[in-house]
GROMACS .gro file of C-alpha atoms in nm:
model
  104
    1ALA     CA    1   0.000   0.000   0.000
    2LEU     CA    2   0.288   0.233   0.076
    3ALA     CA    3   0.437   0.196  -0.271
    4GLU     CA    4   0.095   0.270  -0.422
    5ALA     CA    5   0.057   0.576  -0.199
    6LEU     CA    6   0.394   0.708  -0.314
    7LYS     CA    7   0.294   0.655  -0.676
    8GLU     CA    8  -0.041   0.834  -0.634
    9LEU     CA    9   0.106   1.124  -0.438
   10LYS     CA   10   0.377   1.177  -0.698
   11ALA     CA   11   0.107   1.175  -0.966
   12ALA     CA   12  -0.093   1.432  -0.768
   13LEU     CA   13   0.206   1.667  -0.770
   14ARG     CA   14   0.174   1.696  -1.147
   15TRP     CA   15  -0.141   1.898  -1.084
   16GLY     CA   16   0.071   2.165  -0.913
   17PRO     CA   17  -0.090   2.172  -0.568
   18MET     CA   18  -0.139   2.517  -0.423
   19LEU     CA   19  -0.166   2.390  -0.064
   20PRO     CA   20   0.102   2.203   0.133
   21THR     CA   21  -0.101   1.891   0.211
   22THR     CA   22   0.001   1.683  -0.091
   23HIS     CA   23   0.371   1.750  -0.029
   24THR     CA   24   0.327   1.676   0.341
   25ASN     CA   25   0.154   1.346   0.268
   26LEU     CA   26   0.425   1.255   0.018
   27GLY     CA   27   0.688   1.338   0.280
   28LEU     CA   28   0.515   1.117   0.533
   29ALA     CA   29   0.503   0.829   0.283
   30HIS     CA   30   0.876   0.875   0.218
   31LEU     CA   31   0.941   0.888   0.592
   32LEU     CA   32   0.754   0.561   0.645
   33SER     CA   33   0.955   0.413   0.357
   34LYS     CA   34   1.277   0.522   0.532
   35GLU     CA   35   1.356   0.753   0.239
   36PHE     CA   36   1.458   1.034   0.470
   37THR     CA   37   1.620   1.272   0.220
   38GLU     CA   38   1.313   1.254  -0.005
   39ALA     CA   39   1.089   1.306   0.298
   40LEU     CA   40   1.283   1.615   0.400
   41ASP     CA   41   1.262   1.753   0.046
   42ALA     CA   42   0.883   1.702   0.039
   43PHE     CA   43   0.837   1.871   0.378
   44ASP     CA   44   1.055   2.162   0.266
   45GLU     CA   45   0.840   2.198  -0.046
   46ALA     CA   46   0.525   2.198   0.168
   47LEU     CA   47   0.678   2.471   0.382
   48ARG     CA   48   0.755   2.680   0.074
   49LEU     CA   49   0.381   2.682   0.012
   50ASP     CA   50   0.293   2.752   0.377
   51ALA     CA   51   0.574   2.821   0.623
   52ARG     CA   52   0.334   2.777   0.916
   53HIS     CA   53   0.194   2.435   0.819
   54VAL     CA   54   0.223   2.246   1.149
   55PRO     CA   55   0.213   1.891   1.006
   56ALA     CA   56   0.499   1.971   0.765
   57LEU     CA   57   0.697   2.145   1.040
   58TYR     CA   58   0.656   1.855   1.282
   59ASN     CA   59   0.717   1.581   1.027
   60ARG     CA   60   1.025   1.768   0.905
   61ALA     CA   61   1.159   1.735   1.260
   62SER     CA   62   1.083   1.363   1.250
   63ALA     CA   63   1.279   1.324   0.926
   64LEU     CA   64   1.575   1.510   1.071
   65LYS     CA   65   1.571   1.290   1.381
   66ALA     CA   66   1.557   0.977   1.164
   67MET     CA   67   1.862   1.108   0.978
   68GLY     CA   68   2.051   1.144   1.306
   69ARG     CA   69   2.048   1.524   1.282
   70THR     CA   70   1.943   1.578   1.643
   71LYS     CA   71   2.030   1.948   1.675
   72ALA     CA   72   1.852   2.029   1.349
   73CYS     CA   73   1.558   1.822   1.474
   74LEU     CA   74   1.545   2.034   1.790
   75ALA     CA   75   1.548   2.352   1.582
   76ALA     CA   76   1.263   2.214   1.370
   77LEU     CA   77   1.065   2.131   1.682
   78GLU     CA   78   1.124   2.484   1.811
   79ALA     CA   79   0.991   2.618   1.479
   80THR     CA   80   0.684   2.395   1.515
   81LEU     CA   81   0.621   2.516   1.868
   82ALA     CA   82   0.667   2.879   1.764
   83VAL     CA   83   0.366   2.834   1.536
   84SER     CA   84   0.165   2.605   1.765
   85PRO     CA   85   0.293   2.625   2.125
   86GLY     CA   86   0.049   2.367   2.259
   87PHE     CA   87   0.104   2.102   1.989
   88GLY     CA   88   0.137   1.796   2.212
   89PRO     CA   89   0.346   1.572   1.987
   90ALA     CA   90   0.604   1.849   1.938
   91VAL     CA   91   0.612   1.924   2.311
   92GLU     CA   92   0.681   1.558   2.390
   93SER     CA   93   0.933   1.519   2.108
   94ARG     CA   94   1.118   1.829   2.226
   95LYS     CA   95   1.148   1.683   2.576
   96SER     CA   96   1.281   1.358   2.433
   97VAL     CA   97   1.535   1.532   2.208
   98LEU     CA   98   1.655   1.757   2.490
   99LYS     CA   99   1.708   1.449   2.705
  100GLN     CA  100   1.896   1.281   2.418
  101LEU     CA  101   2.118   1.590   2.392
  102GLY     CA  102   2.177   1.582   2.769
  103GLN     CA  103   1.984   1.904   2.821
  104GLY     CA  104   1.668   1.766   2.976
   0.00000   0.00000   0.00000
């Protein structure tokens, strides 16, 4: 199903989406496929369309963490929380990353 989702989302991009959702969903499919660079690219594209899109911001942090880029992940979580301070998953992820960095 994941391979089919990737195929359909890539096809949807040919329509030139004006909203970040298609890119965010593609990024999530790449993330689940462990294609972290592609996921990061898709989230960045989503954020070019809407720099305050919380799902893209948060999932971007997840991609960075999966890539082992812990400090960049923390910065991405901070950006997520700047837009949505009460976003529970980002709050919890931030705590976890700070602990991993020995700051929590």
